[in-house]
């Protein structure tokens, strides 16, 4: 029986031109026997700007919806996600060869790990890449370590949420991505960290494109009033989840597991 990993991509008009590059990086992935990927693309909007860039491939599903931001687009895309695992791929980014198989190998081998991340490099307009120091060690991330680091380092997580791969049932249990105008992926990462062990792969898994139109490069993204509010909500959610003592995987009779 074939098993599946779902790659979820939110896209809007300005980033649609990068979809062919993202698709090429998906086609380079080599999965273990009995596994296949599907690509669920969700447009944040209903214009005609995106569809021309969607590949003609039976493994690719394209949907549209009213604008609500990338978090809303990704969450609504879960209605079409049939995989046991959900991998994030932003429309303007590229996976590196082997990224999917490394994520799946960890999640298949370690039952108590709910999610994985990996090292990311910035992909600059001239095609060069830039890395940064300070990545955690290769291996498991115990519950709470992401929130602690994020809080102590001016709201900077030790791992990149754009590299996330997560068990579908855990993602759905947490409600998908946060309903925030930005940092919705960090909010999800902090929630996952509150309830489940994670994993960091020191091998590069993502090329994170830097370009003039990206949402995180806009002035509104660093507006101090909004940023403070986003961080407050994301932190409050993570701490509330931790206080409830619910964890993944659940223990017998619905109790929390401490494994």
XYZ file of C-alpha atoms in Angstrom:
259
model
C 0.000 0.000 0.000
C 1.361 3.402 -0.992
C 1.802 5.934 1.792
C 1.903 9.644 1.221
C 3.487 12.841 2.471
C 1.598 16.050 1.674
C 3.546 19.165 0.765
C 1.474 22.287 1.481
C 2.156 25.606 -0.235
C 0.367 28.923 0.206
C 0.820 31.293 -2.721
C -0.284 34.761 -3.793
C 0.126 36.573 -7.084
C 3.597 38.099 -6.607
C 5.171 34.796 -5.512
C 3.525 32.614 -8.169
C 6.453 32.952 -10.582
C 8.612 30.937 -8.200
C 6.331 27.878 -8.229
C 8.235 26.174 -11.087
C 11.435 26.315 -9.011
C 9.642 24.865 -5.995
C 8.199 22.123 -8.210
C 11.618 21.282 -9.620
C 12.940 20.850 -6.083
C 10.051 18.499 -5.313
C 10.741 16.419 -8.397
C 14.322 15.955 -7.191
C 13.131 14.238 -4.005
C 13.705 10.483 -3.772
C 11.400 8.779 -1.284
C 11.653 5.308 0.253
C 9.837 2.472 -1.473
C 6.082 2.548 -0.931
C 5.987 6.311 -0.423
C 4.924 9.166 -2.684
C 4.418 12.899 -2.331
C 1.457 15.078 -3.229
C 1.608 18.851 -3.573
C -1.361 20.859 -2.310
C -1.155 24.459 -3.533
C -3.607 26.972 -2.104
C -3.878 30.482 -3.507
C -4.561 33.249 -1.021
C -7.105 34.904 -3.299
C -9.068 34.161 -6.451
C -7.255 36.082 -9.186
C -5.918 34.549 -12.404
C -2.281 35.315 -11.533
C -1.327 31.946 -10.054
C -2.910 29.182 -12.138
C -0.569 29.596 -15.165
C 2.374 28.637 -12.937
C 0.775 25.481 -11.482
C 2.410 22.347 -12.947
C 0.351 19.899 -15.002
C 0.963 16.900 -12.763
C -1.559 14.484 -11.262
C 0.283 14.757 -7.938
C -0.478 18.484 -7.777
C -3.756 19.889 -6.424
C -4.618 23.576 -6.829
C -7.253 25.515 -4.906
C -8.294 29.127 -4.414
C -10.084 31.030 -1.679
C -10.803 34.477 -0.354
C -7.707 36.272 0.939
C -6.815 35.657 4.568
C -3.048 35.385 4.621
C -0.702 32.408 4.343
C -1.832 30.793 7.596
C -5.448 30.674 6.455
C -4.422 29.384 3.028
C -2.333 26.560 4.493
C -4.998 25.585 7.000
C -7.782 25.413 4.407
C -5.431 23.352 2.233
C -5.482 20.639 4.913
C -8.930 19.659 3.616
C -7.092 18.198 0.590
C -4.124 16.786 2.500
C -4.183 12.997 2.434
C -0.703 12.314 3.744
C 0.370 10.969 7.120
C 2.866 13.826 7.286
C 2.536 17.449 6.184
C 5.588 19.286 4.884
C 5.670 23.064 4.538
C 7.099 24.553 1.343
C 6.656 28.264 0.775
C 6.036 29.194 -2.850
C 9.312 31.088 -3.169
C 11.538 28.484 -1.482
C 13.282 25.295 -2.617
C 13.790 21.954 -0.920
C 17.258 20.463 -1.078
C 17.718 16.897 -2.381
C 16.893 14.360 0.311
C 14.987 16.778 2.551
C 11.703 14.863 2.473
C 13.265 11.456 3.014
C 15.238 12.741 6.013
C 12.077 14.160 7.597
C 10.168 10.940 7.031
C 12.982 8.748 8.336
C 12.916 10.564 11.679
C 9.134 10.506 12.046
C 8.965 6.832 11.096
C 11.736 5.828 13.500
C 10.850 7.974 16.534
C 7.266 7.628 17.732
C 7.539 10.384 20.342
C 8.778 12.977 17.842
C 5.856 14.961 16.462
C 7.650 17.293 14.076
C 10.952 17.944 12.356
C 12.918 20.953 11.158
C 16.215 21.352 9.359
C 18.955 23.818 8.604
C 18.032 26.562 6.133
C 20.207 28.776 3.962
C 19.206 32.146 2.566
C 19.057 32.070 -1.234
C 20.120 35.496 -2.511
C 19.046 37.080 -5.826
C 22.448 36.347 -7.401
C 22.038 32.625 -6.674
C 24.515 32.503 -3.805
C 23.569 31.134 -0.396
C 24.288 32.356 3.120
C 24.128 30.395 6.352
C 24.063 31.517 9.947
C 25.671 30.229 13.157
C 23.757 29.115 16.196
C 21.839 26.080 14.949
C 21.052 23.464 17.600
C 22.747 20.082 17.548
C 21.470 17.438 15.160
C 18.858 15.359 16.966
C 15.847 15.677 19.257
C 14.480 18.948 20.605
C 12.854 18.455 23.977
C 9.563 20.144 24.774
C 9.900 23.802 25.708
C 13.386 24.433 24.330
C 12.134 26.376 21.310
C 9.988 28.700 23.427
C 12.806 29.272 25.914
C 15.279 30.187 23.161
C 12.717 32.344 21.339
C 11.927 34.297 24.507
C 15.589 34.851 25.402
C 16.619 35.942 21.901
C 14.208 38.734 20.967
C 11.581 36.363 19.565
C 13.971 34.468 17.299
C 13.417 30.725 17.196
C 16.415 28.375 17.120
C 14.938 26.535 14.119
C 13.198 27.824 10.993
C 9.419 27.224 10.808
C 9.573 27.200 6.994
C 11.369 23.831 7.244
C 8.607 22.170 9.279
C 7.366 18.633 8.665
C 4.678 17.459 11.090
C 2.378 14.545 11.766
C -0.968 15.424 10.226
C -3.073 14.445 13.242
C -0.963 16.621 15.530
C -1.201 19.566 13.152
C -4.985 19.244 12.969
C -5.301 18.836 16.745
C -3.590 22.215 17.191
C -5.888 23.898 14.677
C -3.325 24.374 11.928
C -1.575 27.706 11.589
C -2.371 30.657 13.832
C -4.846 33.295 12.682
C -2.253 36.074 12.641
C -1.313 38.518 9.857
C 2.289 37.252 10.114
C 4.360 34.932 12.324
C 1.598 32.343 11.946
C 4.241 29.705 11.290
C 6.224 30.661 14.387
C 3.015 30.478 16.408
C 2.463 26.924 15.194
C 6.076 26.007 15.910
C 5.762 27.246 19.499
C 2.525 25.311 19.964
C 4.143 22.128 18.667
C 7.102 22.707 20.965
C 4.722 22.990 23.922
C 3.134 19.575 23.406
C 5.634 17.404 21.560
C 9.292 16.599 21.112
C 10.747 17.830 17.840
C 13.852 17.136 15.786
C 16.483 19.238 14.063
C 18.472 17.976 11.096
C 21.830 19.689 10.683
C 21.811 18.907 6.969
C 20.517 21.771 4.844
C 16.883 21.085 3.997
C 15.707 24.407 2.566
C 16.856 27.317 0.445
C 14.964 30.334 1.769
C 14.658 32.849 -1.040
C 15.338 36.508 -0.371
C 13.628 38.822 -2.862
C 12.139 42.278 -2.993
C 8.488 41.224 -2.796
C 8.517 38.742 0.057
C 6.012 39.417 2.818
C 8.569 39.275 5.633
C 10.548 42.028 3.928
C 7.734 44.565 4.064
C 7.639 47.419 6.577
C 4.339 46.194 8.023
C 6.027 42.985 9.144
C 8.190 44.856 11.641
C 5.599 47.386 12.813
C 6.349 47.439 16.569
C 2.741 47.553 17.766
C 1.610 44.650 15.628
C 4.783 42.659 16.271
C 4.357 42.984 20.028
C 0.763 41.781 19.771
C 1.695 38.825 17.542
C 4.425 37.701 19.885
C 2.182 38.056 22.943
C -0.551 35.877 21.457
C 1.877 33.231 20.200
C 3.576 33.022 23.596
C 0.309 32.920 25.527
C -0.965 30.051 23.398
C 2.221 28.038 23.857
C 2.277 28.556 27.620
C -1.415 27.665 27.949
C -0.859 24.430 26.039
C 2.083 23.571 28.269
C 0.049 24.327 31.416
C -2.753 22.007 30.298
C -0.264 19.106 30.472
C -1.550 17.565 27.243
C 1.197 16.073 25.130
C 1.839 14.040 22.017
C 1.715 11.104 21.892
C -1.158 10.632 24.313
C -0.832 7.947 26.947
C -3.387 5.254 27.870
C -6.998 6.303 28.347
C -6.290 9.786 27.017
C -3.648 10.666 29.582
C -0.597 12.619 28.520
C 2.545 10.729 27.613
C 5.807 11.692 29.257
C 7.945 9.560 26.936
